[in-house]
């Protein structure tokens, strides 16, 4: 684990990220808050590409909690069976859809606690939804962010909670809304787990990672 970078270095890092990608976007396809919740819940231990392939047709016919209930669990499984853990995920999607209909009038709540009370929705999922749909600067720490944060010194921490706090405490507020997207994209395409592309990295000269590749 690298030590925590200082304020000026972090500001320079995110200035470069912003210059390269001013409006980074999440890669999960969705049409409203509900489909975003479902997509993120389905993405656990799965790739965004795989989830998008499975949900593209699903969301054409089930883009509200009630429509998902009308489709039924077996109907849902027919669309998502290419995704890992699909049976358990299907059960959770049906349960959360039922709760949204019965307790929230079919609308997705926008507090972290309410979102986390839904089956299959953890803190990371809740933060993704708060950030992507309501533009709240919530930080959804996944394996990419955890790796980048600890390699680089941007937001080191012994677990995802510590990394989330490091982001909130150390990244300047004007970069907070997009911070987790920049870090995810950097981890996914540049600071990869096995073969980091240090030679083309925007922040190579600022990063504390000792095993830089060419």
PDB file of C-alpha atoms in Angstrom:
ATOM      1  CA  UNK A   1       0.000   0.000   0.000  1.00  0.00           C
ATOM      2  CA  UNK A   2       1.389   3.400  -0.988  1.00  0.00           C
ATOM      3  CA  UNK A   3       1.209   6.339   1.386  1.00  0.00           C
ATOM      4  CA  UNK A   4      -1.403   9.061   0.903  1.00  0.00           C
ATOM      5  CA  UNK A   5      -0.483  11.590  -1.779  1.00  0.00           C
ATOM      6  CA  UNK A   6      -0.587  15.280  -0.871  1.00  0.00           C
ATOM      7  CA  UNK A   7      -3.278  17.746  -1.900  1.00  0.00           C
ATOM      8  CA  UNK A   8      -1.361  19.395  -4.756  1.00  0.00           C
ATOM      9  CA  UNK A   9      -0.429  16.079  -6.371  1.00  0.00           C
ATOM     10  CA  UNK A  10      -4.007  14.800  -6.165  1.00  0.00           C
ATOM     11  CA  UNK A  11      -5.318  18.034  -7.656  1.00  0.00           C
ATOM     12  CA  UNK A  12      -2.904  17.682 -10.568  1.00  0.00           C
ATOM     13  CA  UNK A  13      -3.928  14.048 -11.102  1.00  0.00           C
ATOM     14  CA  UNK A  14      -7.616  14.876 -11.331  1.00  0.00           C
ATOM     15  CA  UNK A  15      -6.962  17.951 -13.443  1.00  0.00           C
ATOM     16  CA  UNK A  16      -5.380  15.602 -15.974  1.00  0.00           C
ATOM     17  CA  UNK A  17      -8.225  13.088 -15.710  1.00  0.00           C
ATOM     18  CA  UNK A  18     -10.752  15.864 -16.294  1.00  0.00           C
ATOM     19  CA  UNK A  19      -8.850  17.246 -19.285  1.00  0.00           C
ATOM     20  CA  UNK A  20      -8.775  13.802 -20.885  1.00  0.00           C
ATOM     21  CA  UNK A  21     -12.420  12.942 -20.106  1.00  0.00           C
ATOM     22  CA  UNK A  22     -14.484  15.936 -18.907  1.00  0.00           C
ATOM     23  CA  UNK A  23     -17.734  13.991 -18.435  1.00  0.00           C
ATOM     24  CA  UNK A  24     -16.945  10.339 -17.660  1.00  0.00           C
ATOM     25  CA  UNK A  25     -19.925   8.015 -17.787  1.00  0.00           C
ATOM     26  CA  UNK A  26     -20.734   4.708 -16.186  1.00  0.00           C
ATOM     27  CA  UNK A  27     -20.843   1.898 -18.740  1.00  0.00           C
ATOM     28  CA  UNK A  28     -23.981   0.106 -17.535  1.00  0.00           C
ATOM     29  CA  UNK A  29     -26.927   0.766 -19.847  1.00  0.00           C
ATOM     30  CA  UNK A  30     -30.160   1.943 -18.215  1.00  0.00           C
ATOM     31  CA  UNK A  31     -33.210   4.063 -18.986  1.00  0.00           C
ATOM     32  CA  UNK A  32     -34.289   5.206 -15.516  1.00  0.00           C
ATOM     33  CA  UNK A  33     -33.398   4.890 -11.829  1.00  0.00           C
ATOM     34  CA  UNK A  34     -35.067   1.489 -11.535  1.00  0.00           C
ATOM     35  CA  UNK A  35     -33.219  -0.098 -14.448  1.00  0.00           C
ATOM     36  CA  UNK A  36     -29.990   1.367 -13.096  1.00  0.00           C
ATOM     37  CA  UNK A  37     -30.593  -0.321  -9.728  1.00  0.00           C
ATOM     38  CA  UNK A  38     -31.288  -3.615 -11.488  1.00  0.00           C
ATOM     39  CA  UNK A  39     -28.262  -3.321 -13.772  1.00  0.00           C
ATOM     40  CA  UNK A  40     -25.886  -2.547 -10.910  1.00  0.00           C
ATOM     41  CA  UNK A  41     -27.308  -5.363  -8.803  1.00  0.00           C
ATOM     42  CA  UNK A  42     -26.794  -7.764 -11.716  1.00  0.00           C
ATOM     43  CA  UNK A  43     -23.230  -6.558 -12.274  1.00  0.00           C
ATOM     44  CA  UNK A  44     -21.804  -8.120  -9.107  1.00  0.00           C
ATOM     45  CA  UNK A  45     -19.116 -10.614 -10.192  1.00  0.00           C
ATOM     46  CA  UNK A  46     -19.993  -9.908 -13.827  1.00  0.00           C
ATOM     47  CA  UNK A  47     -18.748  -7.542 -16.509  1.00  0.00           C
ATOM     48  CA  UNK A  48     -20.649  -4.453 -17.619  1.00  0.00           C
ATOM     49  CA  UNK A  49     -20.492  -5.766 -21.186  1.00  0.00           C
ATOM     50  CA  UNK A  50     -22.138  -9.021 -20.141  1.00  0.00           C
ATOM     51  CA  UNK A  51     -24.830  -7.264 -18.124  1.00  0.00           C
ATOM     52  CA  UNK A  52     -25.620  -4.861 -20.967  1.00  0.00           C
ATOM     53  CA  UNK A  53     -25.988  -7.744 -23.397  1.00  0.00           C
ATOM     54  CA  UNK A  54     -28.444  -9.454 -21.047  1.00  0.00           C
ATOM     55  CA  UNK A  55     -30.498  -6.386 -20.131  1.00  0.00           C
ATOM     56  CA  UNK A  56     -30.766  -4.713 -23.522  1.00  0.00           C
ATOM     57  CA  UNK A  57     -33.912  -6.655 -24.443  1.00  0.00           C
ATOM     58  CA  UNK A  58     -35.058  -7.066 -20.835  1.00  0.00           C
ATOM     59  CA  UNK A  59     -35.386  -3.336 -20.229  1.00  0.00           C
ATOM     60  CA  UNK A  60     -37.516  -2.936 -23.354  1.00  0.00           C
ATOM     61  CA  UNK A  61     -40.257  -4.962 -21.683  1.00  0.00           C
ATOM     62  CA  UNK A  62     -39.547  -4.520 -17.948  1.00  0.00           C
ATOM     63  CA  UNK A  63     -38.413  -0.988 -17.151  1.00  0.00           C
ATOM     64  CA  UNK A  64     -40.530  -0.541 -14.001  1.00  0.00           C
ATOM     65  CA  UNK A  65     -40.896  -2.635 -10.832  1.00  0.00           C
ATOM     66  CA  UNK A  66     -44.456  -3.618 -11.747  1.00  0.00           C
ATOM     67  CA  UNK A  67     -43.503  -4.712 -15.253  1.00  0.00           C
ATOM     68  CA  UNK A  68     -40.704  -6.813 -13.758  1.00  0.00           C
ATOM     69  CA  UNK A  69     -43.181  -8.470 -11.391  1.00  0.00           C
ATOM     70  CA  UNK A  70     -45.522  -9.091 -14.323  1.00  0.00           C
ATOM     71  CA  UNK A  71     -42.647 -10.706 -16.233  1.00  0.00           C
ATOM     72  CA  UNK A  72     -42.041 -13.094 -13.330  1.00  0.00           C
ATOM     73  CA  UNK A  73     -38.918 -14.738 -12.004  1.00  0.00           C
ATOM     74  CA  UNK A  74     -38.656 -17.371 -14.727  1.00  0.00           C
ATOM     75  CA  UNK A  75     -39.186 -14.753 -17.406  1.00  0.00           C
ATOM     76  CA  UNK A  76     -36.393 -12.689 -15.882  1.00  0.00           C
ATOM     77  CA  UNK A  77     -34.090 -15.712 -15.730  1.00  0.00           C
ATOM     78  CA  UNK A  78     -34.631 -16.237 -19.426  1.00  0.00           C
ATOM     79  CA  UNK A  79     -32.968 -12.875 -20.037  1.00  0.00           C
ATOM     80  CA  UNK A  80     -30.143 -12.998 -17.488  1.00  0.00           C
ATOM     81  CA  UNK A  81     -29.054 -16.650 -17.464  1.00  0.00           C
ATOM     82  CA  UNK A  82     -25.762 -15.707 -19.124  1.00  0.00           C
ATOM     83  CA  UNK A  83     -24.821 -13.702 -16.013  1.00  0.00           C
ATOM     84  CA  UNK A  84     -23.092 -15.346 -13.079  1.00  0.00           C
ATOM     85  CA  UNK A  85     -25.243 -16.190 -10.033  1.00  0.00           C
ATOM     86  CA  UNK A  86     -28.310 -15.457 -12.135  1.00  0.00           C
ATOM     87  CA  UNK A  87     -30.788 -17.438 -10.040  1.00  0.00           C
ATOM     88  CA  UNK A  88     -29.965 -15.655  -6.800  1.00  0.00           C
ATOM     89  CA  UNK A  89     -29.860 -12.316  -8.612  1.00  0.00           C
ATOM     90  CA  UNK A  90     -33.266 -12.986 -10.157  1.00  0.00           C
ATOM     91  CA  UNK A  91     -34.739 -13.674  -6.718  1.00  0.00           C
ATOM     92  CA  UNK A  92     -33.301 -10.409  -5.397  1.00  0.00           C
ATOM     93  CA  UNK A  93     -34.576  -8.388  -8.378  1.00  0.00           C
ATOM     94  CA  UNK A  94     -38.081  -9.754  -7.850  1.00  0.00           C
ATOM     95  CA  UNK A  95     -37.939  -9.080  -4.102  1.00  0.00           C
ATOM     96  CA  UNK A  96     -36.672  -5.510  -4.516  1.00  0.00           C
ATOM     97  CA  UNK A  97     -39.273  -4.886  -7.217  1.00  0.00           C
ATOM     98  CA  UNK A  98     -42.007  -6.036  -4.848  1.00  0.00           C
ATOM     99  CA  UNK A  99     -40.712  -3.748  -2.094  1.00  0.00           C
ATOM    100  CA  UNK A 100     -40.519  -0.780  -4.470  1.00  0.00           C
ATOM    101  CA  UNK A 101     -44.139  -1.333  -5.536  1.00  0.00           C
ATOM    102  CA  UNK A 102     -45.527  -1.944  -2.060  1.00  0.00           C
ATOM    103  CA  UNK A 103     -43.451   0.485   0.020  1.00  0.00           C
ATOM    104  CA  UNK A 104     -42.307   3.208  -2.376  1.00  0.00           C
ATOM    105  CA  UNK A 105     -45.119   3.561  -4.893  1.00  0.00           C
ATOM    106  CA  UNK A 106     -42.969   2.065  -7.636  1.00  0.00           C
ATOM    107  CA  UNK A 107     -40.314   4.777  -7.266  1.00  0.00           C
ATOM    108  CA  UNK A 108     -36.655   4.259  -6.374  1.00  0.00           C
ATOM    109  CA  UNK A 109     -35.758   5.991  -3.081  1.00  0.00           C
ATOM    110  CA  UNK A 110     -32.756   8.295  -3.078  1.00  0.00           C
ATOM    111  CA  UNK A 111     -31.228   7.819   0.338  1.00  0.00           C
ATOM    112  CA  UNK A 112     -28.355   5.408   0.850  1.00  0.00           C
ATOM    113  CA  UNK A 113     -30.082   3.705   3.776  1.00  0.00           C
ATOM    114  CA  UNK A 114     -33.304   3.120   1.843  1.00  0.00           C
ATOM    115  CA  UNK A 115     -31.420   1.780  -1.154  1.00  0.00           C
ATOM    116  CA  UNK A 116     -29.327  -0.538   1.008  1.00  0.00           C
ATOM    117  CA  UNK A 117     -32.487  -1.956   2.561  1.00  0.00           C
ATOM    118  CA  UNK A 118     -33.382  -3.464  -0.829  1.00  0.00           C
ATOM    119  CA  UNK A 119     -32.405  -7.121  -1.426  1.00  0.00           C
ATOM    120  CA  UNK A 120     -29.157  -7.436  -3.352  1.00  0.00           C
ATOM    121  CA  UNK A 121     -28.269  -3.762  -2.937  1.00  0.00           C
ATOM    122  CA  UNK A 122     -25.126  -3.078  -0.923  1.00  0.00           C
ATOM    123  CA  UNK A 123     -23.318   0.157  -0.219  1.00  0.00           C
ATOM    124  CA  UNK A 124     -21.421   0.095  -3.523  1.00  0.00           C
ATOM    125  CA  UNK A 125     -24.614  -0.381  -5.534  1.00  0.00           C
ATOM    126  CA  UNK A 126     -26.369   2.361  -3.579  1.00  0.00           C
ATOM    127  CA  UNK A 127     -23.472   4.741  -4.195  1.00  0.00           C
ATOM    128  CA  UNK A 128     -23.477   4.014  -7.932  1.00  0.00           C
ATOM    129  CA  UNK A 129     -27.185   4.826  -8.150  1.00  0.00           C
ATOM    130  CA  UNK A 130     -26.882   7.992  -6.034  1.00  0.00           C
ATOM    131  CA  UNK A 131     -23.990   9.185  -8.173  1.00  0.00           C
ATOM    132  CA  UNK A 132     -25.148   8.236 -11.658  1.00  0.00           C
ATOM    133  CA  UNK A 133     -28.832   9.072 -11.341  1.00  0.00           C
ATOM    134  CA  UNK A 134     -28.978  11.855  -8.756  1.00  0.00           C
ATOM    135  CA  UNK A 135     -25.467  13.252  -9.335  1.00  0.00           C
ATOM    136  CA  UNK A 136     -24.619  13.019  -5.651  1.00  0.00           C
ATOM    137  CA  UNK A 137     -20.843  12.714  -5.040  1.00  0.00           C
ATOM    138  CA  UNK A 138     -21.050   9.195  -3.637  1.00  0.00           C
ATOM    139  CA  UNK A 139     -17.987   7.023  -4.165  1.00  0.00           C
ATOM    140  CA  UNK A 140     -18.620   3.453  -5.292  1.00  0.00           C
ATOM    141  CA  UNK A 141     -15.398   1.575  -4.536  1.00  0.00           C
ATOM    142  CA  UNK A 142     -14.914  -1.534  -6.662  1.00  0.00           C
ATOM    143  CA  UNK A 143     -11.842  -3.701  -7.283  1.00  0.00           C
ATOM    144  CA  UNK A 144     -10.498  -1.230  -9.871  1.00  0.00           C
ATOM    145  CA  UNK A 145     -10.665   1.732  -7.497  1.00  0.00           C
ATOM    146  CA  UNK A 146      -9.240  -0.303  -4.623  1.00  0.00           C
ATOM    147  CA  UNK A 147      -6.278  -1.300  -6.800  1.00  0.00           C
ATOM    148  CA  UNK A 148      -5.638   2.159  -8.259  1.00  0.00           C
ATOM    149  CA  UNK A 149      -6.050   3.875  -4.905  1.00  0.00           C
ATOM    150  CA  UNK A 150      -3.520   1.646  -3.186  1.00  0.00           C
ATOM    151  CA  UNK A 151      -1.017   1.470  -6.040  1.00  0.00           C
ATOM    152  CA  UNK A 152      -0.944   5.166  -6.748  1.00  0.00           C
ATOM    153  CA  UNK A 153      -1.436   6.723  -3.330  1.00  0.00           C
ATOM    154  CA  UNK A 154      -4.535   8.609  -4.481  1.00  0.00           C
ATOM    155  CA  UNK A 155      -6.777   6.902  -1.930  1.00  0.00           C
ATOM    156  CA  UNK A 156      -5.001   4.077  -0.088  1.00  0.00           C
ATOM    157  CA  UNK A 157      -6.851   1.958   2.446  1.00  0.00           C
ATOM    158  CA  UNK A 158      -6.898  -1.534   3.915  1.00  0.00           C
ATOM    159  CA  UNK A 159     -10.477  -2.177   2.762  1.00  0.00           C
ATOM    160  CA  UNK A 160     -13.152  -0.578   0.585  1.00  0.00           C
ATOM    161  CA  UNK A 161     -14.551   1.488   3.446  1.00  0.00           C
ATOM    162  CA  UNK A 162     -11.164   3.054   4.147  1.00  0.00           C
ATOM    163  CA  UNK A 163     -10.644   3.749   0.437  1.00  0.00           C
ATOM    164  CA  UNK A 164     -14.082   5.372   0.191  1.00  0.00           C
ATOM    165  CA  UNK A 165     -13.233   7.614   3.145  1.00  0.00           C
ATOM    166  CA  UNK A 166      -9.837   8.448   1.622  1.00  0.00           C
ATOM    167  CA  UNK A 167     -11.546   9.597  -1.579  1.00  0.00           C
ATOM    168  CA  UNK A 168     -14.001  11.758   0.327  1.00  0.00           C
ATOM    169  CA  UNK A 169     -11.320  13.219   2.594  1.00  0.00           C
ATOM    170  CA  UNK A 170      -8.511  13.851   0.099  1.00  0.00           C
ATOM    171  CA  UNK A 171      -9.902  14.486  -3.379  1.00  0.00           C
ATOM    172  CA  UNK A 172     -10.850  18.164  -3.875  1.00  0.00           C
ATOM    173  CA  UNK A 173     -14.603  18.679  -3.848  1.00  0.00           C
ATOM    174  CA  UNK A 174     -14.738  20.044  -7.397  1.00  0.00           C
ATOM    175  CA  UNK A 175     -13.661  16.581  -8.601  1.00  0.00           C
ATOM    176  CA  UNK A 176     -15.780  14.515  -6.212  1.00  0.00           C
ATOM    177  CA  UNK A 177     -18.810  13.956  -8.445  1.00  0.00           C
ATOM    178  CA  UNK A 178     -16.812  12.204 -11.171  1.00  0.00           C
ATOM    179  CA  UNK A 179     -13.978  10.852  -9.010  1.00  0.00           C
ATOM    180  CA  UNK A 180     -15.098   7.238  -8.890  1.00  0.00           C
ATOM    181  CA  UNK A 181     -15.763   7.140 -12.640  1.00  0.00           C
ATOM    182  CA  UNK A 182     -12.288   8.466 -13.461  1.00  0.00           C
ATOM    183  CA  UNK A 183     -10.713   5.961 -11.090  1.00  0.00           C
ATOM    184  CA  UNK A 184     -12.760   3.022 -12.413  1.00  0.00           C
ATOM    185  CA  UNK A 185     -11.940   3.847 -16.031  1.00  0.00           C
ATOM    186  CA  UNK A 186      -8.263   4.316 -15.164  1.00  0.00           C
ATOM    187  CA  UNK A 187      -8.204   0.933 -13.449  1.00  0.00           C
ATOM    188  CA  UNK A 188     -10.151  -0.805 -16.199  1.00  0.00           C
ATOM    189  CA  UNK A 189      -8.157   0.450 -19.170  1.00  0.00           C
ATOM    190  CA  UNK A 190      -4.769   1.696 -17.924  1.00  0.00           C
ATOM    191  CA  UNK A 191      -3.870   0.591 -14.394  1.00  0.00           C
ATOM    192  CA  UNK A 192      -4.927  -2.987 -15.056  1.00  0.00           C
ATOM    193  CA  UNK A 193      -4.359  -5.740 -12.511  1.00  0.00           C
ATOM    194  CA  UNK A 194      -1.898  -7.921 -14.418  1.00  0.00           C
ATOM    195  CA  UNK A 195      -0.396  -5.692 -17.072  1.00  0.00           C
ATOM    196  CA  UNK A 196      -0.708  -2.016 -16.141  1.00  0.00           C
ATOM    197  CA  UNK A 197      -0.098   0.243 -19.142  1.00  0.00           C
ATOM    198  CA  UNK A 198       2.274   2.543 -17.302  1.00  0.00           C
ATOM    199  CA  UNK A 199       3.930   3.623 -20.549  1.00  0.00           C
ATOM    200  CA  UNK A 200       0.768   5.426 -21.672  1.00  0.00           C
ATOM    201  CA  UNK A 201      -0.441   6.488 -18.225  1.00  0.00           C
ATOM    202  CA  UNK A 202      -1.487  10.127 -17.758  1.00  0.00           C
ATOM    203  CA  UNK A 203      -0.224  10.199 -14.189  1.00  0.00           C
ATOM    204  CA  UNK A 204       2.905   8.033 -14.428  1.00  0.00           C
ATOM    205  CA  UNK A 205       5.121  10.816 -13.039  1.00  0.00           C
ATOM    206  CA  UNK A 206       2.820  11.373 -10.050  1.00  0.00           C
ATOM    207  CA  UNK A 207       1.951   7.774  -9.176  1.00  0.00           C
ATOM    208  CA  UNK A 208       3.732   6.005  -6.313  1.00  0.00           C
ATOM    209  CA  UNK A 209       3.482   2.512  -7.843  1.00  0.00           C
ATOM    210  CA  UNK A 210       7.020   1.115  -7.716  1.00  0.00           C
ATOM    211  CA  UNK A 211       6.725  -1.659 -10.315  1.00  0.00           C
ATOM    212  CA  UNK A 212       6.004   0.551 -13.295  1.00  0.00           C
ATOM    213  CA  UNK A 213       6.067  -1.188 -16.670  1.00  0.00           C
ATOM    214  CA  UNK A 214       7.355   0.318 -19.900  1.00  0.00           C
TER     215      UNK A 214
END
